PDB file of C-alpha atoms in Angstrom:
ATOM      1  CA  MET A   1      66.567 -41.141 -23.430  1.00  0.00           C
ATOM      2  CA  ALA A   2      64.332 -43.928 -22.238  1.00  0.00           C
ATOM      3  CA  THR A   3      60.987 -43.636 -24.556  1.00  0.00           C
ATOM      4  CA  LEU A   4      58.167 -41.984 -22.341  1.00  0.00           C
ATOM      5  CA  PRO A   5      55.629 -44.489 -21.415  1.00  0.00           C
ATOM      6  CA  SER A   6      52.740 -43.654 -24.265  1.00  0.00           C
ATOM      7  CA  ARG A   7      50.329 -42.718 -21.049  1.00  0.00           C
ATOM      8  CA  MET A   8      51.439 -39.857 -20.395  1.00  0.00           C
ATOM      9  CA  LEU A   9      52.221 -38.527 -24.372  1.00  0.00           C
ATOM     10  CA  SER A  10      48.130 -38.611 -24.163  1.00  0.00           C
ATOM     11  CA  SER A  11      47.000 -37.551 -21.230  1.00  0.00           C
ATOM     12  CA  LYS A  12      45.620 -34.121 -20.764  1.00  0.00           C
ATOM     13  CA  SER A  13      47.640 -30.850 -21.230  1.00  0.00           C
ATOM     14  CA  ALA A  14      46.999 -28.168 -18.837  1.00  0.00           C
ATOM     15  CA  SER A  15      45.983 -24.617 -19.862  1.00  0.00           C
ATOM     16  CA  ASP A  16      48.769 -22.435 -17.756  1.00  0.00           C
ATOM     17  CA  THR A  17      52.270 -23.734 -17.616  1.00  0.00           C
ATOM     18  CA  ARG A  18      53.253 -21.158 -15.811  1.00  0.00           C
ATOM     19  CA  PRO A  19      53.546 -23.541 -12.523  1.00  0.00           C
ATOM     20  CA  LEU A  20      55.721 -25.789 -14.584  1.00  0.00           C
ATOM     21  CA  TRP A  21      58.648 -22.672 -15.231  1.00  0.00           C
ATOM     22  CA  ALA A  22      58.617 -22.055 -12.235  1.00  0.00           C
ATOM     23  CA  GLU A  23      58.851 -25.126 -10.995  1.00  0.00           C
ATOM     24  CA  LEU A  24      61.868 -25.627 -13.914  1.00  0.00           C
ATOM     25  CA  PHE A  25      63.279 -22.195 -12.492  1.00  0.00           C
ATOM     26  CA  ILE A  26      63.902 -23.679  -8.900  1.00  0.00           C
ATOM     27  CA  VAL A  27      64.881 -26.231 -10.578  1.00  0.00           C
ATOM     28  CA  SER A  28      67.820 -24.220 -12.755  1.00  0.00           C
ATOM     29  CA  LYS A  29      68.565 -21.570  -9.959  1.00  0.00           C
ATOM     30  CA  CYS A  30      69.133 -23.666  -7.176  1.00  0.00           C
ATOM     31  CA  GLY A  31      72.870 -25.277  -6.322  1.00  0.00           C
ATOM     32  CA  ASN A  32      71.831 -29.126  -6.584  1.00  0.00           C
ATOM     33  CA  PRO A  33      69.635 -29.764  -9.565  1.00  0.00           C
ATOM     34  CA  ALA A  34      69.932 -33.511  -9.597  1.00  0.00           C
ATOM     35  CA  ARG A  35      68.970 -33.016  -5.742  1.00  0.00           C
ATOM     36  CA  ALA A  36      66.127 -31.368  -6.062  1.00  0.00           C
ATOM     37  CA  LEU A  37      64.754 -33.675  -9.120  1.00  0.00           C
ATOM     38  CA  SER A  38      64.803 -36.317  -6.578  1.00  0.00           C
ATOM     39  CA  LEU A  39      62.570 -34.347  -4.495  1.00  0.00           C
ATOM     40  CA  TRP A  40      60.235 -33.118  -7.003  1.00  0.00           C
ATOM     41  CA  HIS A  41      56.875 -34.637  -7.198  1.00  0.00           C
ATOM     42  CA  GLU A  42      56.206 -37.806  -9.332  1.00  0.00           C
ATOM     43  CA  GLY A  43      53.218 -36.440 -10.548  1.00  0.00           C
ATOM     44  CA  GLN A  44      51.073 -33.106 -11.399  1.00  0.00           C
ATOM     45  CA  PHE A  45      48.952 -34.117  -9.015  1.00  0.00           C
ATOM     46  CA  ASP A  46      51.171 -35.224  -5.418  1.00  0.00           C
ATOM     47  CA  ARG A  47      50.323 -32.364  -2.656  1.00  0.00           C
ATOM     48  CA  PHE A  48      53.810 -30.808  -2.837  1.00  0.00           C
ATOM     49  CA  ASP A  49      56.157 -29.730  -5.158  1.00  0.00           C
ATOM     50  CA  PHE A  50      59.344 -30.683  -3.425  1.00  0.00           C
ATOM     51  CA  SER A  51      59.901 -32.967  -0.782  1.00  0.00           C
ATOM     52  CA  ASN A  52      60.688 -35.752   1.579  1.00  0.00           C
ATOM     53  CA  SER A  53      60.530 -36.560   5.314  1.00  0.00           C
ATOM     54  CA  SER A  54      61.969 -33.611   6.505  1.00  0.00           C
ATOM     55  CA  MET A  55      61.823 -30.492   3.571  1.00  0.00           C
ATOM     56  CA  ARG A  56      59.169 -29.679   2.004  1.00  0.00           C
ATOM     57  CA  LEU A  57      59.330 -26.924  -0.823  1.00  0.00           C
ATOM     58  CA  GLU A  58      55.591 -26.127  -2.482  1.00  0.00           C
ATOM     59  CA  VAL A  59      55.895 -23.132  -5.326  1.00  0.00           C
ATOM     60  CA  LYS A  60      53.623 -20.314  -6.709  1.00  0.00           C
ATOM     61  CA  SER A  61      53.868 -18.018  -9.005  1.00  0.00           C
ATOM     62  CA  SER A  62      51.787 -15.155 -10.091  1.00  0.00           C
ATOM     63  CA  VAL A  63      51.229 -12.833 -13.799  1.00  0.00           C
ATOM     64  CA  ARG A  64      49.062 -10.508 -11.871  1.00  0.00           C
ATOM     65  CA  GLY A  65      52.217  -8.456  -9.515  1.00  0.00           C
ATOM     66  CA  ILE A  66      50.576  -9.397  -6.277  1.00  0.00           C
ATOM     67  CA  ARG A  67      51.444 -12.412  -4.718  1.00  0.00           C
ATOM     68  CA  VAL A  68      48.123 -14.042  -4.228  1.00  0.00           C
ATOM     69  CA  HIS A  69      48.073 -17.908  -4.250  1.00  0.00           C
ATOM     70  CA  GLU A  70      45.903 -20.626  -3.176  1.00  0.00           C
ATOM     71  CA  PHE A  71      46.447 -23.703  -1.253  1.00  0.00           C
ATOM     72  CA  ALA A  72      45.327 -26.485   0.022  1.00  0.00           C
ATOM     73  CA  LEU A  73      45.723 -26.534   3.610  1.00  0.00           C
ATOM     74  CA  GLU A  74      48.556 -29.308   3.671  1.00  0.00           C
ATOM     75  CA  GLN A  75      50.408 -27.909   1.005  1.00  0.00           C
ATOM     76  CA  LEU A  76      51.001 -25.717   4.289  1.00  0.00           C
ATOM     77  CA  GLU A  77      51.756 -28.125   6.844  1.00  0.00           C
ATOM     78  CA  PRO A  78      55.513 -28.590   7.254  1.00  0.00           C
ATOM     79  CA  PRO A  79      56.828 -32.431   8.517  1.00  0.00           C
ATOM     80  CA  VAL A  80      56.719 -32.674  11.993  1.00  0.00           C
ATOM     81  CA  GLN A  81      60.788 -33.256  12.017  1.00  0.00           C
ATOM     82  CA  GLY A  82      62.075 -30.397   9.683  1.00  0.00           C
ATOM     83  CA  HIS A  83      60.792 -27.653   7.943  1.00  0.00           C
ATOM     84  CA  GLY A  84      58.539 -26.043   5.079  1.00  0.00           C
ATOM     85  CA  ARG A  85      58.947 -23.302   2.426  1.00  0.00           C
ATOM     86  CA  VAL A  86      57.062 -21.528   0.341  1.00  0.00           C
ATOM     87  CA  ALA A  87      58.337 -19.975  -3.529  1.00  0.00           C
ATOM     88  CA  SER A  88      56.783 -17.384  -4.266  1.00  0.00           C
ATOM     89  CA  MET A  89      57.408 -15.684  -7.459  1.00  0.00           C
ATOM     90  CA  LEU A  90      56.154 -12.941 -10.035  1.00  0.00           C
ATOM     91  CA  LEU A  91      56.493 -13.874 -13.751  1.00  0.00           C
ATOM     92  CA  GLN A  92      56.262 -11.263 -16.893  1.00  0.00           C
ATOM     93  CA  PRO A  93      55.646 -12.843 -20.164  1.00  0.00           C
ATOM     94  CA  LEU A  94      58.632 -11.826 -22.452  1.00  0.00           C
ATOM     95  CA  ILE A  95      58.757 -12.760 -26.431  1.00  0.00           C
ATOM     96  CA  ARG A  96      62.783 -12.774 -25.972  1.00  0.00           C
ATOM     97  CA  GLY A  97      62.531 -14.637 -22.656  1.00  0.00           C
ATOM     98  CA  VAL A  98      63.270 -18.791 -21.362  1.00  0.00           C
ATOM     99  CA  GLY A  99      60.864 -21.397 -22.228  1.00  0.00           C
ATOM    100  CA  VAL A 100      60.331 -24.337 -20.775  1.00  0.00           C
ATOM    101  CA  LEU A 101      61.902 -26.242 -22.983  1.00  0.00           C
ATOM    102  CA  ASP A 102      65.058 -23.706 -22.781  1.00  0.00           C
ATOM    103  CA  LEU A 103      64.469 -24.399 -18.493  1.00  0.00           C
ATOM    104  CA  ALA A 104      65.105 -27.634 -19.637  1.00  0.00           C
ATOM    105  CA  GLN A 105      67.956 -27.590 -21.738  1.00  0.00           C
ATOM    106  CA  SER A 106      69.815 -26.345 -19.375  1.00  0.00           C
ATOM    107  CA  ILE A 107      69.064 -28.996 -16.581  1.00  0.00           C
ATOM    108  CA  GLU A 108      69.631 -31.643 -18.545  1.00  0.00           C
ATOM    109  CA  THR A 109      73.033 -30.149 -19.205  1.00  0.00           C
ATOM    110  CA  ALA A 110      73.530 -29.944 -15.368  1.00  0.00           C
ATOM    111  CA  VAL A 111      72.358 -33.322 -14.323  1.00  0.00           C
ATOM    112  CA  GLN A 112      73.867 -35.041 -17.356  1.00  0.00           C
ATOM    113  CA  SER A 113      75.608 -37.943 -15.242  1.00  0.00           C
ATOM    114  CA  ALA A 114      72.333 -38.645 -14.140  1.00  0.00           C
ATOM    115  CA  SER A 115      70.106 -40.359 -16.081  1.00  0.00           C
ATOM    116  CA  ARG A 116      67.291 -40.747 -13.696  1.00  0.00           C
ATOM    117  CA  ALA A 117      67.073 -37.306 -12.618  1.00  0.00           C
ATOM    118  CA  ARG A 118      67.110 -36.690 -16.479  1.00  0.00           C
ATOM    119  CA  LEU A 119      64.370 -39.508 -17.587  1.00  0.00           C
ATOM    120  CA  LYS A 120      62.624 -37.696 -13.941  1.00  0.00           C
ATOM    121  CA  LEU A 121      63.036 -34.336 -15.818  1.00  0.00           C
ATOM    122  CA  TYR A 122      61.371 -34.932 -19.171  1.00  0.00           C
ATOM    123  CA  CYS A 123      58.539 -37.723 -17.993  1.00  0.00           C
ATOM    124  CA  ASN A 124      56.974 -34.339 -15.936  1.00  0.00           C
ATOM    125  CA  ILE A 125      57.500 -32.117 -18.421  1.00  0.00           C
ATOM    126  CA  MET A 126      55.467 -34.431 -20.877  1.00  0.00           C
ATOM    127  CA  THR A 127      52.445 -35.379 -18.251  1.00  0.00           C
ATOM    128  CA  ALA A 128      52.010 -31.901 -17.553  1.00  0.00           C
ATOM    129  CA  PHE A 129      52.382 -30.955 -21.826  1.00  0.00           C
ATOM    130  CA  GLY A 130      50.023 -33.915 -22.183  1.00  0.00           C
ATOM    131  CA  GLY A 131      52.579 -34.480 -25.142  1.00  0.00           C
ATOM    132  CA  ASP A 132      51.469 -30.878 -27.018  1.00  0.00           C
ATOM    133  CA  LEU A 133      54.890 -29.314 -27.222  1.00  0.00           C
ATOM    134  CA  SER A 134      54.652 -27.268 -30.041  1.00  0.00           C
ATOM    135  CA  GLU A 135      51.699 -24.101 -28.966  1.00  0.00           C
ATOM    136  CA  LYS A 136      53.162 -24.476 -25.293  1.00  0.00           C
ATOM    137  CA  ARG A 137      56.965 -23.961 -26.124  1.00  0.00           C
ATOM    138  CA  HIS A 138      56.474 -20.498 -27.375  1.00  0.00           C
ATOM    139  CA  ARG A 139      55.602 -19.423 -23.640  1.00  0.00           C
ATOM    140  CA  ARG A 140      58.503 -17.917 -22.463  1.00  0.00           C
ATOM    141  CA  ILE A 141      58.863 -15.716 -19.523  1.00  0.00           C
ATOM    142  CA  ASP A 142      61.448 -12.632 -18.369  1.00  0.00           C
ATOM    143  CA  ALA A 143      64.034 -14.645 -15.880  1.00  0.00           C
ATOM    144  CA  VAL A 144      65.601 -11.796 -15.042  1.00  0.00           C
ATOM    145  CA  PHE A 145      62.356 -10.352 -14.053  1.00  0.00           C
ATOM    146  CA  ALA A 146      61.029 -13.950 -11.854  1.00  0.00           C
ATOM    147  CA  GLU A 147      64.394 -13.665  -9.967  1.00  0.00           C
ATOM    148  CA  LYS A 148      64.266 -10.955  -8.796  1.00  0.00           C
ATOM    149  CA  ASN A 149      60.650 -11.517  -7.774  1.00  0.00           C
ATOM    150  CA  LEU A 150      61.661 -14.739  -5.989  1.00  0.00           C
ATOM    151  CA  ILE A 151      60.607 -14.734  -2.253  1.00  0.00           C
ATOM    152  CA  ILE A 152      61.362 -17.913   0.304  1.00  0.00           C
ATOM    153  CA  TYR A 153      59.202 -17.947   2.552  1.00  0.00           C
ATOM    154  CA  SER A 154      58.597 -20.597   5.651  1.00  0.00           C
ATOM    155  CA  MET A 155      55.288 -21.756   5.788  1.00  0.00           C
ATOM    156  CA  SER A 156      54.406 -20.771   9.543  1.00  0.00           C
ATOM    157  CA  ASP A 157      54.815 -17.234   7.824  1.00  0.00           C
ATOM    158  CA  VAL A 158      52.075 -17.686   4.936  1.00  0.00           C
ATOM    159  CA  PRO A 159      48.766 -16.058   7.468  1.00  0.00           C
ATOM    160  CA  PRO A 160      46.537 -19.054   8.392  1.00  0.00           C
ATOM    161  CA  LEU A 161      42.374 -19.021   6.908  1.00  0.00           C
ATOM    162  CA  PRO A 162      39.799 -16.777   9.570  1.00  0.00           C
ATOM    163  CA  PRO A 163      38.013 -18.854  11.400  1.00  0.00           C
ATOM    164  CA  HIS A 164      34.523 -19.526  10.676  1.00  0.00           C
TER     165      HIS A 164
END
């Protein structure tokens, strides 16, 4: 694998890896992981999780047992010519569950011949972890529960903010 730029290894670590886990879970469950990785955001501050000129997919997760998610207004705007979706997932920690690195390994196996996809996979993971894999690699999620509690909504189905 190619060497990651040092700025990724020294960036600040995100305290919550569940959003990354949910995005990787979506990639691992889709029919074309290499294509999904090509649509995946380049940086953790990009506006959409997965997008191109004709589609947008925003992935949201919750461990509270209810589907209450926060969005930036732009995250609910579908492209003019295309569609926008929101993947809403309920997550549950599980000691013997699936971790981020387990998902990454599964995805890497699926995209073995696509070196750009593999590089993007690990660059995004290292950016999210800030280079600190030690503690976070042990956070595990119940993948069966997540799959059973995944719902894909049209962006137009998400209720708008009430007028002031």
